[in-house]
CSV table of C-alpha atoms and ligand atoms in Angstrom, one decimal:
chain,number,residue,atom,x,y,z
S,1,MET,CA,-22.6,-11.5,8.2
S,2,SER,CA,-25.2,-9.7,6.3
S,3,THR,CA,-26.1,-12.3,3.7
S,4,GLY,CA,-27.1,-9.9,0.8
S,5,LYS,CA,-24.9,-9.3,-2.3
S,6,MET,CA,-22.3,-5.6,-2.7
S,7,HIS,CA,-21.4,-4.5,-6.2
S,8,PHE,CA,-19.0,-1.0,-5.8
S,9,GLU,CA,-17.4,0.3,-8.9
S,10,TYR,CA,-14.3,3.2,-8.9
S,11,GLN,CA,-12.5,5.0,-11.8
S,12,VAL,CA,-9.1,4.9,-12.0
S,13,GLU,CA,-7.2,7.7,-13.9
S,14,GLY,CA,-3.8,7.0,-15.4
S,15,GLY,CA,-1.2,9.0,-13.9
S,16,ASN,CA,-3.3,10.4,-10.9
S,17,PHE,CA,-1.3,9.0,-7.8
S,18,SER,CA,-2.8,11.4,-5.5
S,19,ALA,CA,-6.1,9.4,-6.0
S,20,ALA,CA,-4.4,6.2,-5.4
S,21,GLY,CA,-5.4,3.8,-2.6
S,22,PHE,CA,-9.1,5.2,-2.5
S,23,PRO,CA,-10.8,1.8,-3.4
S,24,SER,CA,-8.6,-0.4,-1.6
S,25,SER,CA,-9.7,1.5,1.4
S,26,GLN,CA,-13.1,1.7,0.5
S,27,VAL,CA,-13.3,-1.6,0.2
S,28,LYS,CA,-10.9,-2.2,3.8
S,29,LYS,CA,-14.3,-0.6,5.5
S,30,THR,CA,-16.7,-3.1,4.0
S,31,LEU,CA,-14.8,-5.6,4.9
S,32,LYS,CA,-14.4,-4.5,8.3
S,33,GLN,CA,-18.0,-4.0,8.6
S,34,LEU,CA,-19.0,-7.2,7.3
S,35,ASN,CA,-16.7,-8.6,10.0
S,36,VAL,CA,-14.4,-11.2,7.2
S,37,ASP,CA,-11.4,-12.2,8.8
S,38,GLY,CA,-8.7,-9.3,8.7
S,39,ASN,CA,-6.0,-11.4,7.4
S,40,VAL,CA,-7.8,-11.8,4.7
S,41,ILE,CA,-9.0,-7.5,4.3
S,42,ARG,CA,-5.1,-7.7,4.4
S,43,ARG,CA,-4.3,-9.6,1.9
S,44,THR,CA,-7.6,-8.1,-0.5
S,45,VAL,CA,-6.0,-5.1,0.4
S,46,VAL,CA,-3.0,-5.3,-0.7
S,47,ALA,CA,-3.7,-7.4,-3.8
S,48,LEU,CA,-6.0,-4.4,-4.7
S,49,TYR,CA,-3.6,-1.5,-4.4
S,50,GLU,CA,-1.1,-3.0,-6.2
S,51,ALA,CA,-3.4,-3.9,-9.3
S,52,GLU,CA,-5.2,-0.3,-8.9
S,53,VAL,CA,-1.5,1.2,-8.7
S,54,ASN,CA,-0.5,-0.5,-11.9
S,55,ILE,CA,-3.0,1.0,-13.4
S,56,VAL,CA,-2.6,4.5,-12.6
S,57,ALA,CA,1.7,3.9,-13.4
S,58,HIS,CA,1.1,2.3,-16.2
S,59,ALA,CA,-1.9,2.4,-18.4
S,60,TYR,CA,-4.3,5.1,-19.1
S,61,ASN,CA,-7.5,4.8,-17.9
S,62,GLY,CA,-9.6,1.7,-16.1
S,63,ILE,CA,-12.3,0.8,-14.3
S,64,ILE,CA,-12.3,-1.4,-10.9
S,65,SER,CA,-15.7,-3.8,-10.4
S,66,VAL,CA,-15.8,-5.0,-6.5
S,67,ASP,CA,-18.8,-7.8,-6.3
S,68,ILE,CA,-19.2,-9.5,-2.4
S,69,ASP,CA,-21.2,-12.0,-1.9
S,70,THR,CA,-21.1,-14.5,1.7
S,71,GLU,CA,-18.2,-16.5,0.8
S,72,LYS,CA,-15.6,-14.4,-1.2
S,73,ILE,CA,-14.6,-11.0,-2.8
S,74,THR,CA,-14.0,-11.0,-6.7
S,75,ILE,CA,-12.1,-7.4,-7.8
S,76,LEU,CA,-12.3,-6.8,-11.8
S,77,LEU,CA,-9.8,-4.5,-12.8
S,78,LYS,CA,-10.5,-3.8,-17.0
S,79,ASP,CA,-8.0,-1.0,-17.8
S,80,GLU,CA,-7.5,1.0,-21.8
S,81,GLY,CA,-3.3,0.7,-22.1
S,82,PRO,CA,-0.1,-0.6,-23.8
S,83,GLY,CA,-0.8,-4.6,-22.3
S,84,ILE,CA,1.6,-6.0,-21.5
S,85,ALA,CA,3.4,-8.2,-23.9
S,86,ASP,CA,5.3,-11.1,-22.1
S,87,ILE,CA,2.9,-11.3,-18.2
S,88,LYS,CA,5.3,-14.3,-17.0
S,89,LYS,CA,7.8,-12.3,-17.6
S,90,ALA,CA,6.3,-9.3,-16.0
S,91,MET,CA,5.2,-11.2,-12.8
S,92,GLU,CA,9.5,-11.3,-12.3
S,93,ILE,CA,10.6,-9.6,-9.3
S,94,GLY,CA,12.5,-6.6,-10.0
S,95,TYR,CA,10.7,-6.1,-13.7
S,96,SER,CA,9.6,-3.3,-14.5
S,97,THR,CA,8.6,-0.3,-16.9
S,98,ALA,CA,8.0,2.0,-14.7
S,99,THR,CA,9.0,5.5,-16.0
S,100,PRO,CA,12.3,7.3,-13.9
S,101,GLU,CA,9.4,10.2,-12.2
S,102,VAL,CA,7.4,7.1,-11.3
S,103,ARG,CA,11.1,5.0,-10.0
S,104,GLU,CA,11.7,8.7,-8.0
S,105,MET,CA,8.5,8.0,-5.4
S,106,GLY,CA,9.5,4.8,-4.7
S,107,PHE,CA,7.2,2.6,-7.0
S,108,GLY,CA,8.6,0.5,-10.3
S,109,ALA,CA,10.5,-2.3,-7.9
S,110,GLY,CA,9.1,-4.8,-10.1
S,111,MET,CA,7.2,-6.1,-7.0
S,112,GLY,CA,3.7,-5.5,-6.9
S,113,LEU,CA,2.6,-8.4,-9.5
S,114,SER,CA,4.4,-10.6,-7.4
S,115,ASN,CA,2.5,-9.2,-4.1
S,116,MET,CA,-0.9,-9.5,-6.2
S,117,LYS,CA,0.3,-13.3,-6.4
S,118,THR,CA,1.0,-13.6,-2.7
S,119,ASN,CA,-2.6,-12.2,-1.7
S,120,ALA,CA,-5.2,-13.3,-3.8
S,121,ASP,CA,-6.5,-16.5,-3.7
S,122,HIS,CA,-7.3,-16.9,-7.4
S,123,LEU,CA,-5.1,-14.3,-10.1
S,124,ASN,CA,-5.9,-14.2,-13.2
S,125,ILE,CA,-4.2,-12.1,-15.7
S,126,THR,CA,-5.1,-10.7,-19.5
S,127,SER,CA,-4.0,-8.5,-21.8
S,128,GLU,CA,-3.6,-7.3,-25.0
S,129,VAL,CA,-0.4,-5.5,-26.6
S,130,GLY,CA,-2.0,-1.9,-27.3
S,131,LYS,CA,-5.4,-2.2,-26.0
S,132,GLY,CA,-5.5,-3.3,-22.7
S,133,THR,CA,-4.8,-5.4,-19.6
S,134,ILE,CA,-7.9,-7.2,-17.5
S,135,VAL,CA,-6.8,-8.6,-13.6
S,136,GLU,CA,-9.1,-10.7,-11.7
S,137,ILE,CA,-8.5,-11.2,-7.9
S,138,ILE,CA,-10.6,-12.9,-6.0
S,139,ASN,CA,-10.0,-14.0,-2.3
S,140,TYR,CA,-12.4,-16.5,-0.1
S,141,PHE,CA,-13.7,-15.0,3.3
S,142,HIS,CA,-13.1,-18.8,4.9
S,143,GLN,CA,-10.0,-20.4,4.5
V,1,MET,CA,6.2,0.9,23.2
V,2,THR,CA,4.3,3.7,21.7
V,3,VAL,CA,5.2,5.9,18.9
V,4,SER,CA,4.9,8.8,21.2
V,5,ASP,CA,7.5,7.0,23.4
V,6,ILE,CA,10.1,6.7,20.9
V,7,ALA,CA,9.7,10.3,19.3
V,8,VAL,CA,10.9,11.3,22.9
V,9,SER,CA,13.3,9.0,23.3
V,10,LEU,CA,14.7,9.8,19.8
V,11,GLY,CA,14.4,13.1,19.4
V,12,LEU,CA,12.2,12.7,16.3
V,13,LYS,CA,10.3,15.8,15.6
V,14,ILE,CA,6.5,15.6,15.6
V,15,TYR,CA,4.9,16.8,11.8
V,16,GLY,CA,1.7,16.0,11.8
V,17,GLY,CA,-1.0,12.5,13.1
V,18,GLU,CA,-0.4,13.6,16.7
V,19,ASN,CA,-3.7,12.0,17.7
V,20,GLY,CA,-1.8,8.6,16.9
V,21,LEU,CA,1.1,8.7,18.9
V,22,SER,CA,-0.6,6.5,21.3
V,23,ARG,CA,-0.2,3.6,18.6
V,24,GLU,CA,1.8,0.8,19.7
V,25,ILE,CA,4.7,-0.6,18.2
V,26,SER,CA,5.3,-3.8,17.4
V,27,GLY,CA,9.1,-2.8,15.1
V,28,GLY,CA,10.4,-1.1,11.9
V,29,TYR,CA,11.0,-1.0,8.6
V,30,THR,CA,13.8,0.5,6.4
V,31,SER,CA,13.3,0.6,2.7
V,32,ASP,CA,12.0,3.6,0.0
V,33,LEU,CA,10.3,1.2,-2.5
V,34,LEU,CA,6.3,1.5,-1.7
V,35,SER,CA,5.8,-2.2,-3.0
V,36,ASP,CA,8.5,-3.5,-0.9
V,37,VAL,CA,6.8,-2.0,2.3
V,38,MET,CA,3.1,-3.4,0.7
V,39,GLY,CA,4.6,-6.9,0.5
V,40,HIS,CA,6.4,-6.9,3.8
V,41,ALA,CA,6.2,-4.5,6.2
V,42,GLY,CA,3.7,-5.5,9.5
V,43,ALA,CA,1.2,-3.8,11.3
V,44,GLY,CA,2.2,-1.8,14.0
V,45,LYS,CA,5.3,-1.2,12.3
V,46,VAL,CA,7.0,2.3,12.1
V,47,TRP,CA,8.3,3.0,8.6
V,48,ILE,CA,11.8,4.7,7.7
V,49,THR,CA,11.5,6.0,4.7
V,50,LEU,CA,12.5,9.4,2.1
V,51,GLN,CA,9.9,9.1,0.9
V,52,THR,CA,7.7,12.4,1.2
V,53,HIS,CA,4.1,12.0,-1.0
V,54,LYS,CA,0.5,11.2,-0.4
V,55,ASN,CA,1.1,7.3,-1.3
V,56,ILE,CA,3.2,7.4,1.4
V,57,MET,CA,0.0,7.6,3.8
V,58,ALA,CA,-2.4,5.7,1.8
V,59,ILE,CA,0.2,2.7,2.0
V,60,ALA,CA,0.8,2.9,5.9
V,61,SER,CA,-2.9,3.2,6.5
V,62,LEU,CA,-3.8,-0.2,4.3
V,63,LYS,CA,-0.8,-1.8,6.4
V,64,GLU,CA,-1.8,-0.4,9.8
V,65,LEU,CA,2.2,0.8,10.6
V,66,ALA,CA,2.0,2.6,13.7
V,67,ALA,CA,4.3,5.7,12.0
V,68,ILE,CA,6.4,7.2,9.8
V,69,ILE,CA,9.9,8.0,10.9
V,70,LEU,CA,11.7,10.4,7.7
V,71,VAL,CA,15.0,10.7,7.4
V,72,LYS,CA,18.0,13.6,7.0
V,73,GLU,CA,15.3,16.3,7.5
V,74,TYR,CA,13.1,15.0,4.4
V,75,LEU,CA,9.5,17.5,5.3
V,76,PRO,CA,6.5,15.7,4.0
V,77,GLU,CA,4.3,17.5,1.0
V,78,LYS,CA,1.4,19.1,1.8
V,79,ASP,CA,-1.4,16.4,1.1
V,80,MET,CA,1.1,13.4,3.0
V,81,LEU,CA,0.8,15.6,5.8
V,82,ASP,CA,-3.3,16.8,5.2
V,83,GLN,CA,-3.6,12.8,5.3
V,84,SER,CA,-1.5,11.7,8.2
V,85,ASN,CA,-3.8,13.9,10.0
V,86,ILE,CA,-6.9,12.2,9.0
V,87,GLU,CA,-5.4,8.8,9.6
V,88,ASP,CA,-4.2,9.4,12.7
V,89,ILE,CA,-1.0,8.0,11.8
V,90,PRO,CA,1.8,10.3,12.9
V,91,VAL,CA,4.8,11.3,10.3
V,92,LEU,CA,7.9,12.1,12.1
V,93,GLY,CA,11.6,13.5,11.3
V,94,THR,CA,15.1,13.2,12.4
V,95,SER,CA,18.0,15.1,10.9
V,96,ASP,CA,19.5,11.1,10.9
V,97,GLU,CA,20.5,8.9,8.2
V,98,ALA,CA,18.3,6.2,7.8
V,99,PHE,CA,20.9,3.6,8.5
V,100,GLU,CA,21.7,5.5,11.5
V,101,ILE,CA,17.4,5.7,12.8
V,102,SER,CA,17.4,2.6,11.9
V,103,GLY,CA,20.2,1.1,14.3
V,104,LYS,CA,18.5,3.5,17.2
V,105,LEU,CA,15.3,2.0,17.1
V,106,PHE,CA,16.3,-1.1,16.7
V,107,ASN,CA,18.5,-0.6,20.0
V,108,LEU,CA,15.3,0.7,21.6
V,109,LEU,CA,12.7,-2.1,20.8
V,110,ASN,CA,15.2,-4.7,21.8
V,111,ARG,CA,16.7,-2.9,24.9
V,112,ARG,CA,15.9,-5.2,28.0
J,201,LIG,N1,-2.3,-2.7,-16.1
J,201,LIG,C1,-0.9,-2.8,-17.0
J,201,LIG,N2,-0.7,-2.3,-18.1
J,201,LIG,C2,0.8,-2.1,-18.8
J,201,LIG,N3,1.6,-2.6,-17.8
J,201,LIG,C3,1.4,-3.5,-16.6
J,201,LIG,C4,0.3,-3.4,-15.9
J,201,LIG,N4,0.7,-3.9,-15.0
J,201,LIG,C5,1.9,-3.9,-15.0
J,201,LIG,N5,2.4,-4.2,-16.4
J,201,LIG,C6,3.6,-4.2,-16.7
J,201,LIG,O1,4.3,-5.6,-15.7
J,201,LIG,C7,5.7,-4.8,-15.1
J,201,LIG,C8,5.7,-5.4,-13.9
J,201,LIG,O2,4.6,-4.7,-13.1
J,201,LIG,P1,4.8,-4.7,-11.5
J,201,LIG,O3,3.4,-4.2,-10.4
J,201,LIG,O4,5.2,-6.1,-10.7
J,201,LIG,O5,6.1,-3.4,-11.2
J,201,LIG,P2,5.9,-2.3,-10.9
J,201,LIG,O6,4.6,-1.7,-11.0
J,201,LIG,O7,6.8,-2.0,-12.5
J,201,LIG,O8,6.7,-1.6,-10.1
J,201,LIG,P3,6.2,-1.7,-8.8
J,201,LIG,O9,4.5,-2.8,-8.2
J,201,LIG,O10,6.6,-2.8,-7.7
J,201,LIG,O11,6.0,-0.6,-8.0
J,201,LIG,C9,5.3,-3.5,-15.2
J,201,LIG,O12,6.2,-2.8,-14.7
J,201,LIG,C10,4.5,-3.4,-16.5
J,201,LIG,O13,5.4,-3.0,-17.3
J,202,LIG,MG1,3.2,-2.4,-9.9
């Protein structure tokens, strides 16, 4: 594995579902090139995809920044949006405020945050109602 | 068993992603909820669904699924099809309902 540090940034536009998944597929490619363990890659892309789609589905816009060093990947997702009033409740499987249009696409099962928790070594969510949400995901390459 | 094998055995239409027909299949997963598939479908699974948009391919690619089967003659949207060809993940189709095609695929994969 290379010893250098890498940094990537991606813009996310609320409501733009057709662009969703690009950051995850880029991160997947990069981690593969770095020969990161397949299970770590799978976990990371699930957590990142769910966090990204939450910005698309629930917020107005956001920025994803990804930092990779020799031992871990750190992903920070900051959005401008309605925020989450009760994070504990939002984490419950089945809780969702997704609109009917978003549900029709098959999103809005209320499982995304739970998937993020399962697939991140470290998940930290902070939010301010009326302002936005910050999600931090860290996964370690050597378990 | 490959995607091509099940397409022939189950009489499935092939809408796109032909370059992925040689992918090996590890099983199936039936769901129309994207986070459910994201959380629970393993690599090499065939995803049975009525969802026809591009995000299906994003998930299929990230989860390394083998193929998609669209039920009840649902047709893939154009950008789903384009993505299927880019990712080489076949999008197949049937007139069956999810219950029926899931049962047929299950029997086919568990036959001995
Ligand atoms: N970035 C965000 N901004 C505002 N609200 C959010 C954000 N992320 C999550 N939420 C809130 O938390 C709820 C639960 O999120 P979760 O990802 O678990 O489910 P979902 O997005 O509604 O559906 P799914 O992820 O299963 O498609 C959302 O419905 C929404 O109310
Ligand atoms: Mg979600």
